[in-house]
Short mmCIF file of C-alpha atoms in Angstrom, two decimals:
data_model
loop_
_atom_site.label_atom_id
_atom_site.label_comp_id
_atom_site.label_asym_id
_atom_site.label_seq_id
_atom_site.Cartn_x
_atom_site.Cartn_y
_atom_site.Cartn_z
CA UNK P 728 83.84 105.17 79.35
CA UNK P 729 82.64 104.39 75.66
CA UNK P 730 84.57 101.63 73.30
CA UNK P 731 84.60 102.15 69.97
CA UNK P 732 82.56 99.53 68.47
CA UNK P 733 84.06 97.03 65.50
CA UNK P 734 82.98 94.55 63.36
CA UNK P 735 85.57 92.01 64.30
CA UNK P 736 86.34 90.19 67.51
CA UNK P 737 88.74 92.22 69.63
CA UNK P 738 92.60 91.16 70.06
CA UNK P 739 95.62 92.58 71.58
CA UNK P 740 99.46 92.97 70.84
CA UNK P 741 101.88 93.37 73.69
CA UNK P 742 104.20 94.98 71.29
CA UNK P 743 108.33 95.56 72.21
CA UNK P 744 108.81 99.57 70.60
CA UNK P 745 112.32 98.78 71.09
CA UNK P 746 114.98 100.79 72.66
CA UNK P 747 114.09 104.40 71.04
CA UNK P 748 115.48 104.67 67.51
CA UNK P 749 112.34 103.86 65.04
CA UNK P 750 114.73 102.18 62.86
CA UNK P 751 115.44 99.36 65.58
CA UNK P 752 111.31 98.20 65.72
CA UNK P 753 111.22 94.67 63.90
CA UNK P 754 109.07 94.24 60.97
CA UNK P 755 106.24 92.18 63.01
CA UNK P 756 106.12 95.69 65.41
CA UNK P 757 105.85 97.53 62.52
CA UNK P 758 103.10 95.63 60.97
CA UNK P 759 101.02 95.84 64.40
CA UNK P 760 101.41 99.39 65.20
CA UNK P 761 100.20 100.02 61.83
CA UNK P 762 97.06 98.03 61.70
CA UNK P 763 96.49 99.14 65.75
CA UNK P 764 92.41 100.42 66.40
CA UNK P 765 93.85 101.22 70.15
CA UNK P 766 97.38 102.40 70.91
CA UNK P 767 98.25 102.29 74.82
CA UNK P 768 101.88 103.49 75.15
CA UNK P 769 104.63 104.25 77.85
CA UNK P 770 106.30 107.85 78.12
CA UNK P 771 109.42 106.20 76.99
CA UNK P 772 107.85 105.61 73.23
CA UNK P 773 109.75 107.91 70.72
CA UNK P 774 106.85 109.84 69.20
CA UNK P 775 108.01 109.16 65.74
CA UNK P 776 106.82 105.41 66.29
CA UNK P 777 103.06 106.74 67.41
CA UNK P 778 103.12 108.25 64.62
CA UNK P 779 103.69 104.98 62.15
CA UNK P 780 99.80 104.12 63.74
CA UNK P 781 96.85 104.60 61.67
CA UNK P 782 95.25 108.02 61.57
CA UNK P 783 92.09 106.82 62.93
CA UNK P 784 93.72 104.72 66.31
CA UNK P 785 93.04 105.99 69.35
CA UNK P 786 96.12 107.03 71.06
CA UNK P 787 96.12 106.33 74.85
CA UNK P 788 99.03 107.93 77.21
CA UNK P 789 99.07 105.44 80.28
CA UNK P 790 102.04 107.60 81.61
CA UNK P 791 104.52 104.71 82.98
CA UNK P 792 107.42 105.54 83.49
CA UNK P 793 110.27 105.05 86.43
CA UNK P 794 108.92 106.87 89.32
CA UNK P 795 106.18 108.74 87.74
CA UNK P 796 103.08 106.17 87.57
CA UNK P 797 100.22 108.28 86.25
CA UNK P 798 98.24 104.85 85.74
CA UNK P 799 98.55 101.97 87.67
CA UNK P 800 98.95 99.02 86.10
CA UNK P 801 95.67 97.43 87.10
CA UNK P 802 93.79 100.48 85.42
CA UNK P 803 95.78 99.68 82.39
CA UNK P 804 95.11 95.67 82.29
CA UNK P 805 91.30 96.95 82.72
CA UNK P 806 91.71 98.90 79.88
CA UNK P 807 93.39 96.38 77.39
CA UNK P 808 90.90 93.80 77.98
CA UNK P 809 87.73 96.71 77.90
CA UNK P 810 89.03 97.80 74.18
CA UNK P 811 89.73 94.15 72.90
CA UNK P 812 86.28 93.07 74.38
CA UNK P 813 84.75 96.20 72.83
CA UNK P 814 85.79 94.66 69.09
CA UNK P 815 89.17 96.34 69.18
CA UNK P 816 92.58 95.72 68.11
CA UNK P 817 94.61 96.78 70.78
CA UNK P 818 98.30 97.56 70.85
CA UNK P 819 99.96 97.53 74.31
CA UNK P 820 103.22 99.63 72.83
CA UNK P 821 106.19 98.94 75.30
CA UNK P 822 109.72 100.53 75.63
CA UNK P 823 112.29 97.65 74.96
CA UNK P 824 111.02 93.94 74.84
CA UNK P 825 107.67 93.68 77.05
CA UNK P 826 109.08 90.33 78.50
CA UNK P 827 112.20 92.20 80.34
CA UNK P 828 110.96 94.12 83.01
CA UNK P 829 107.90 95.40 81.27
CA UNK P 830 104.90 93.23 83.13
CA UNK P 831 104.17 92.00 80.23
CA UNK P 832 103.20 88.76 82.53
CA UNK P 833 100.56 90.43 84.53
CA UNK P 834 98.86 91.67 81.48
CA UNK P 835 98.71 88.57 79.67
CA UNK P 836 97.11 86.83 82.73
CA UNK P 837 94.73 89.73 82.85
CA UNK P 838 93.72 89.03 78.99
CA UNK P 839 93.73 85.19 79.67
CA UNK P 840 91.33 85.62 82.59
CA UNK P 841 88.98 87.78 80.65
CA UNK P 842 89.79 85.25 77.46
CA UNK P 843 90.97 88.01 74.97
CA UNK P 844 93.14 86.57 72.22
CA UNK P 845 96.91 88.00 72.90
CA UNK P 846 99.76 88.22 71.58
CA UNK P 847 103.45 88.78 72.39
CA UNK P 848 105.72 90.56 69.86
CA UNK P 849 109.58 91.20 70.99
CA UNK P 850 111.87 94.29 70.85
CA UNK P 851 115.23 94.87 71.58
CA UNK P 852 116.06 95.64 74.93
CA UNK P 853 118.26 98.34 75.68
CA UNK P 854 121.15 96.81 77.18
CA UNK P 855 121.44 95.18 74.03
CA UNK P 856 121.10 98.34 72.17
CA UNK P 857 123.20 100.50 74.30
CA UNK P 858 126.38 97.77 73.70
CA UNK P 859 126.14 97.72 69.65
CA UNK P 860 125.80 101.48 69.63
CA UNK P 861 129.14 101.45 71.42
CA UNK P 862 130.55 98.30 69.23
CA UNK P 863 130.91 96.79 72.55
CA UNK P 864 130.50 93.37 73.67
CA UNK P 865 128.37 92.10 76.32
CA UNK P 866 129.81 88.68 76.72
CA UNK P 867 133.84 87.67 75.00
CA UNK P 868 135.95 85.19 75.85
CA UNK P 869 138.36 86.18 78.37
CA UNK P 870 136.38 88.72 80.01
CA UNK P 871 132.66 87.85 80.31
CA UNK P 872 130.71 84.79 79.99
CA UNK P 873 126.90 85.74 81.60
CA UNK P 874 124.80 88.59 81.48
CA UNK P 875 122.80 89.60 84.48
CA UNK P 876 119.71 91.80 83.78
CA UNK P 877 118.77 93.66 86.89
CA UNK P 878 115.81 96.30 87.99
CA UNK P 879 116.79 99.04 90.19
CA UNK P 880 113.51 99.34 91.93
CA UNK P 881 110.50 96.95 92.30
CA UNK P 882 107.01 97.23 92.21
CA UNK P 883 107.59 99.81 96.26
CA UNK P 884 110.27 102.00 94.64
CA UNK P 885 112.71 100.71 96.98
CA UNK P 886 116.06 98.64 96.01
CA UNK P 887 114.82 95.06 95.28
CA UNK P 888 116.86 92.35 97.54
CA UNK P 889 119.15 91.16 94.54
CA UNK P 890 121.63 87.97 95.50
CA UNK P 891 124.44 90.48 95.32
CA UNK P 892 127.20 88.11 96.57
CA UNK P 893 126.40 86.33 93.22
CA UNK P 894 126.01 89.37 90.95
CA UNK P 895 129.82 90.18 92.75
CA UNK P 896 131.45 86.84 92.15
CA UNK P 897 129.73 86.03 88.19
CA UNK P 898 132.86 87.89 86.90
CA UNK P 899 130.08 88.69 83.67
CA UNK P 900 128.54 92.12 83.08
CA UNK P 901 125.66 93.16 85.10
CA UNK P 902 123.14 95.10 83.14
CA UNK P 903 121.35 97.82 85.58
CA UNK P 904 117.62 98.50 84.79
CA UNK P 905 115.85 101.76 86.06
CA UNK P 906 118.25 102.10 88.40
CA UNK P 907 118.45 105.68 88.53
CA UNK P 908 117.20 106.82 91.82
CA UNK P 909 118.89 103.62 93.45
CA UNK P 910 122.22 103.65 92.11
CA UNK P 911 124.66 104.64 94.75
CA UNK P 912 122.95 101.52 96.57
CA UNK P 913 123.14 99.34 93.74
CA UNK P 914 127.35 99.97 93.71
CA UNK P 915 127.48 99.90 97.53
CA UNK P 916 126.19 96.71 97.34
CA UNK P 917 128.02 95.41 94.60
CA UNK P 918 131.04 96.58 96.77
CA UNK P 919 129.95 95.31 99.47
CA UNK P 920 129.99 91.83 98.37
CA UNK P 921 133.55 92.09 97.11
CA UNK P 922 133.38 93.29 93.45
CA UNK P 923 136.68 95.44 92.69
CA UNK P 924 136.59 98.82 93.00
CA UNK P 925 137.98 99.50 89.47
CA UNK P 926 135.66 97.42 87.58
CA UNK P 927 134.61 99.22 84.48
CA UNK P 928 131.12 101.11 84.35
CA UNK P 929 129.18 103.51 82.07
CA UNK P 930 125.94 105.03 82.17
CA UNK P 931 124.38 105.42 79.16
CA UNK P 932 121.41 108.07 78.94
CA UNK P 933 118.88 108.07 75.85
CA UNK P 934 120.39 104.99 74.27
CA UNK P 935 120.26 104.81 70.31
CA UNK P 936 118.99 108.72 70.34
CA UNK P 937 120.00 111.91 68.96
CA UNK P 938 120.51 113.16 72.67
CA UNK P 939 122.09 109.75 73.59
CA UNK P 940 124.87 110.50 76.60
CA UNK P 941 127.53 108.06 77.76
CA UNK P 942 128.92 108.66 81.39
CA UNK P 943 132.42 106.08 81.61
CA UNK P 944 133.49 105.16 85.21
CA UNK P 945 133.81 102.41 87.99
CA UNK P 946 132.03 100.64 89.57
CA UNK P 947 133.26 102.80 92.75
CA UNK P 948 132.15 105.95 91.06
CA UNK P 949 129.60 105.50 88.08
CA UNK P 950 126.47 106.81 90.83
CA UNK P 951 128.77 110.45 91.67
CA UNK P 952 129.01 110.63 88.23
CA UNK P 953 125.40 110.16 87.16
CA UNK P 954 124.46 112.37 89.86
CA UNK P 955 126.69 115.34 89.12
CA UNK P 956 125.95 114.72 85.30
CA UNK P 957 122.11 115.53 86.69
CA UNK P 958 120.71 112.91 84.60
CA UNK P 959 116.85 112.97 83.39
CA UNK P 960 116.56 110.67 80.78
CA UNK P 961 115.87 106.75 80.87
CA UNK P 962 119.46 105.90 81.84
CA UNK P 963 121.21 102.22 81.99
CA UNK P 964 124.50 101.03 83.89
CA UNK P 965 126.82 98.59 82.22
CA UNK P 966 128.67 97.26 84.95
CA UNK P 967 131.82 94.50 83.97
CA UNK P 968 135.13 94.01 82.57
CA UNK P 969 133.80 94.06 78.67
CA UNK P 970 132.63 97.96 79.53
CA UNK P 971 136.71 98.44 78.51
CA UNK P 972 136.22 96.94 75.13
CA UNK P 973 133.44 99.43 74.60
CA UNK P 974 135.55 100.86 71.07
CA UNK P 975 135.79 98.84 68.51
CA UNK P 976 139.70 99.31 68.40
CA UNK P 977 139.83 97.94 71.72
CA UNK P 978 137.34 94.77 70.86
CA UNK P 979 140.01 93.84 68.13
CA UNK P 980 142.92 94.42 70.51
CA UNK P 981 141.16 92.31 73.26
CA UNK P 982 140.26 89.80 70.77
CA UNK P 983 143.92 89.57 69.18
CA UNK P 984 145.08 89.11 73.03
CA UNK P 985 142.84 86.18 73.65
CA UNK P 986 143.98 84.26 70.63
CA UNK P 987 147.38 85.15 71.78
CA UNK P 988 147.01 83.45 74.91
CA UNK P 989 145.02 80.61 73.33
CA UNK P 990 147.87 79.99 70.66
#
């Protein structure tokens, strides 16, 4: 495989694209994507932000997404370092924030080890994104005090062994990664360990998007739902009491209620 060759030592950006909506990439993003040579991104990239890149980067498709690996990710950490060695400046374009469940970590070592200069530069991550576009809370007073960010699947496709007796008694809202194709065991086990059946769910499907879809339920039956809603997109599960506040009516009703019982 031939590197373009340039006349300045080589570098790379693990940049966070954010949740979808161009609008949400932060200024530093911005700045990198624009001055990228090399441009490795994920399938969940909105196409309008490869298009903010230079007309002369290299645009590389390294096909990651849940359940559909077209690369794996040591062909991808040998292909960061090979561009940044080869004089390039290399953008590693992530959905979300690269830190939360985007091995970010293994391709930093991988960079460290072959002593390319890299950088880290945040996005938001969905959950976050999902909650404003519904005006709803993640944490109040009175109803949630932790956030739990979870994955659905690990590294074998299979349900990783979560500390669900915790996730059941935090009484905060559990944030469900890529959890998809795991779901139903995700809730049994939630269940399972004692979390009420009527706690408040909702799936949320293209967050921050045109074709953005919100499925409302329980805890008890937020997977039936996602699976007769036959979901495709990159979905999350908001899992907690706050879900209910998820109108901005209701976060002023909640919030007048809580300094009712504080007065």
């Amino acid at each position: 495989m031939s590197m373009p060759r340039h006349n300045v030592s080589g570098r790379a950006s693990l940049v966070g694209a954010g949740p979808g909506d161009p609008e949400l990439l932060t200024v530093k993003a911005l700045r990198r994507i624009e001055s990228a040579d090399v441009l490795l991104y994920d399938k969940l990239v909105d196409p309008r932000i490869l298009d903010l890149a230079p007309a002369h980067a290299r645009r590389i498709d390294v096909g990651k997404r849940c359940g559909r690996h077209e690369m794996s990710q040591a062909a991808i950490n040998r292909l960061i370092v090979a561009h940044a060695q080869a004089g390039a400046h290399v953008v590693r374009l992530k959905g979300g924030d690269p830190m939360v469940f985007g091995r970010a970590g293994e391709e930093l070592a991988a960079l460290a080890a072959a002593g390319v200069v890299a950088e880290v530069v945040p996005g938001i991550t969905v959950a976050c994104a999902a909650a404003a576009s519904m005006a709803m809370p993640l944490t109040q007073r009175g109803y949630s005090r932790s956030l739990h960010l979870i994955t659905g699947h690990g590294a074998d496709e299979v349900l990783p062994a979560h500390d669900w007796n915790a996730l059941a008694a935090c009484d905060g809202t559990i944030a469900i990664y890529m959890g998809g194709r795991t779901l139903a065991q995700v809730t049994q086990r939630l269940l399972a360990a004692g979390l009420d059946p009527a706690t408040p769910a909702i799936a949320i499907e293209n967050a921050t998007l045109e074709a953005e879809r919100r499925l409302p339920g329980t805890v008890a039956d937020i997977a039936a739902r996602v699976a007769a809603a036959a979901v495709m997109g990159p979905t999350l599960v908001l899992v907690g009491r706050v879900v209910a506040l998820r109108r901005q009516d209701a976060v002023e009703s909640a919030m007048n209620e809580v300094r009712s019982r504080a007065a």
